[in-house]
Amino acid sequence: MKIGKETVPRTAICTSNPDTIIVRGKDLAEELIGKASFGDYFHLLVTGKMPNPTQSAVLNATLVAIAEHGLVPSVQASRMTLAAAPDALQGAVAAGILGCGSVILGASESCGQFLEDIRKRANGNPDQFESAAREAVTELRQARRAIPGYGHPLHKSRDPRVSALFRVAAEAGADMTYVNLAEAVEKVIPDIVGKSLMLNVSAAIPAVLLGIGFPLAGLKGVPILARTAGLIGHLVEEANQHPIGFALSYQATRHVEYTGEAPPGFVPGD
């Protein structure tokens, strides 16, 4: 059964013969291995082009910024999975990555779409950024939807990664249009929401990446790729140094309050 318009599978990413592997038009063995950083290679895979120095600096900075943030839910899921299945590193990594959604890690994509919408409302005119941001935030508020990329449970002031990424982008000579848009949103939020919600890293990442021409459709992949590295670090620690997967499960059984029915006299145990 034919589904869709295409009938011939096509890709512009990779091909090979017995002697050579070609990736995005480059000889993998001769032009990339030992010559391209992994971050630059990622840019090539996604965009089809090697990054210029500005693009390289900004993309690599975002990957470093989002790779690790402690025992967040994705890490806990990953470590508990490895504890239960120590022979399945790939399954443990997948368990952590599968939780990437609109709340955890996936907000970079939705924030990028939000910032692009504001840019279009303003017709690219910096003088209109604040009014366009006010209009967009008001609409989200009226719809009782979260403002993607703003607010953080720990970093009540600006997430420290935000200033670092903005500094890298500015020093590297990136287009700061989306950074300015992100700051315009932060400025108007208190009047509309009634409290400050400061930029977090999930807003900073699209703000700087869109400024170097990174595709909107690829934004969600950046935190996924970066967090994979962080998860592997946790899993090596889990396997060889400090196994805490079962301890995390134990703490949950101790602190989760049971609210269902129980026989008379029943007392939950540890």
mmCIF file of N, CA and C in Angstrom, residues 11 42 52 54 63-64 80-81 104 134 138 143 168 175 194-195 197 201 209 214 216 225 240 268:
data_model
loop_
_atom_site.group_PDB
_atom_site.id
_atom_site.type_symbol
_atom_site.label_atom_id
_atom_site.label_comp_id
_atom_site.label_asym_id
_atom_site.label_seq_id
_atom_site.Cartn_x
_atom_site.Cartn_y
_atom_site.Cartn_z
ATOM 1 N N THR A 11 18.210 9.992 0.526
ATOM 2 C CA THR A 11 18.888 10.685 1.612
ATOM 3 C C THR A 11 20.097 11.418 1.060
ATOM 4 N N PHE A 42 28.163 17.249 14.335
ATOM 5 C CA PHE A 42 26.715 17.286 14.548
ATOM 6 C C PHE A 42 26.084 18.375 13.694
ATOM 7 N N ASN A 52 30.821 27.676 10.689
ATOM 8 C CA ASN A 52 31.875 28.671 10.755
ATOM 9 C C ASN A 52 32.266 28.859 12.220
ATOM 10 N N THR A 54 31.781 31.138 14.441
ATOM 11 C CA THR A 54 30.684 31.614 15.288
ATOM 12 C C THR A 54 29.706 30.491 15.582
ATOM 13 N N LEU A 63 25.619 22.684 23.920
ATOM 14 C CA LEU A 63 25.729 21.271 24.273
ATOM 15 C C LEU A 63 26.328 21.107 25.667
ATOM 16 N N VAL A 64 27.323 21.912 25.978
ATOM 17 C CA VAL A 64 27.923 21.864 27.314
ATOM 18 C C VAL A 64 26.920 22.334 28.363
ATOM 19 N N MET A 80 17.836 4.043 37.711
ATOM 20 C CA MET A 80 17.015 2.945 38.235
ATOM 21 C C MET A 80 16.852 1.835 37.197
ATOM 22 N N THR A 81 16.798 2.219 35.921
ATOM 23 C CA THR A 81 16.702 1.208 34.870
ATOM 24 C C THR A 81 17.973 0.374 34.809
ATOM 25 N N ILE A 104 10.473 18.841 30.432
ATOM 26 C CA ILE A 104 11.886 18.541 30.607
ATOM 27 C C ILE A 104 12.555 18.427 29.230
ATOM 28 N N ARG A 134 4.487 41.261 24.326
ATOM 29 C CA ARG A 134 3.360 41.456 25.229
ATOM 30 C C ARG A 134 2.090 40.787 24.679
ATOM 31 N N THR A 138 0.380 37.544 26.506
ATOM 32 C CA THR A 138 -1.023 37.720 26.912
ATOM 33 C C THR A 138 -1.888 36.588 26.373
ATOM 34 N N ALA A 143 -4.962 31.690 27.543
ATOM 35 C CA ALA A 143 -5.210 30.274 27.242
ATOM 36 C C ALA A 143 -4.764 29.360 28.383
ATOM 37 N N VAL A 168 28.724 34.077 25.264
ATOM 38 C CA VAL A 168 29.413 33.352 24.195
ATOM 39 C C VAL A 168 28.913 33.819 22.826
ATOM 40 N N ASP A 175 24.224 36.670 15.533
ATOM 41 C CA ASP A 175 23.057 37.549 15.422
ATOM 42 C C ASP A 175 22.283 37.455 16.744
ATOM 43 N N GLY A 194 1.944 38.792 36.736
ATOM 44 C CA GLY A 194 1.872 39.219 38.132
ATOM 45 C C GLY A 194 3.095 38.864 38.940
ATOM 46 N N LYS A 195 4.083 38.245 38.302
ATOM 47 C CA LYS A 195 5.348 37.928 38.971
ATOM 48 C C LYS A 195 6.422 37.745 37.897
ATOM 49 N N LEU A 197 9.151 35.819 35.862
ATOM 50 C CA LEU A 197 9.589 34.489 35.435
ATOM 51 C C LEU A 197 10.817 34.716 34.570
ATOM 52 N N VAL A 201 17.570 28.046 30.787
ATOM 53 C CA VAL A 201 18.443 27.583 29.706
ATOM 54 C C VAL A 201 17.643 27.120 28.488
ATOM 55 N N LEU A 209 20.884 29.679 19.277
ATOM 56 C CA LEU A 209 21.006 28.797 18.105
ATOM 57 C C LEU A 209 20.297 29.367 16.882
ATOM 58 N N PHE A 214 20.750 27.911 13.034
ATOM 59 C CA PHE A 214 20.452 26.498 13.289
ATOM 60 C C PHE A 214 18.959 26.279 13.035
ATOM 61 N N LEU A 216 15.119 25.413 13.122
ATOM 62 C CA LEU A 216 14.106 25.290 14.166
ATOM 63 C C LEU A 216 13.732 23.825 14.400
ATOM 64 N N LEU A 225 20.775 15.280 22.491
ATOM 65 C CA LEU A 225 22.155 14.848 22.269
ATOM 66 C C LEU A 225 23.019 15.146 23.489
ATOM 67 N N ASN A 240 29.962 1.444 38.198
ATOM 68 C CA ASN A 240 31.308 1.175 38.698
ATOM 69 C C ASN A 240 31.696 1.865 39.997
ATOM 70 N N PRO A 268 1.688 0.384 56.600
ATOM 71 C CA PRO A 268 2.678 0.217 55.532
ATOM 72 C C PRO A 268 4.070 0.008 56.111
#
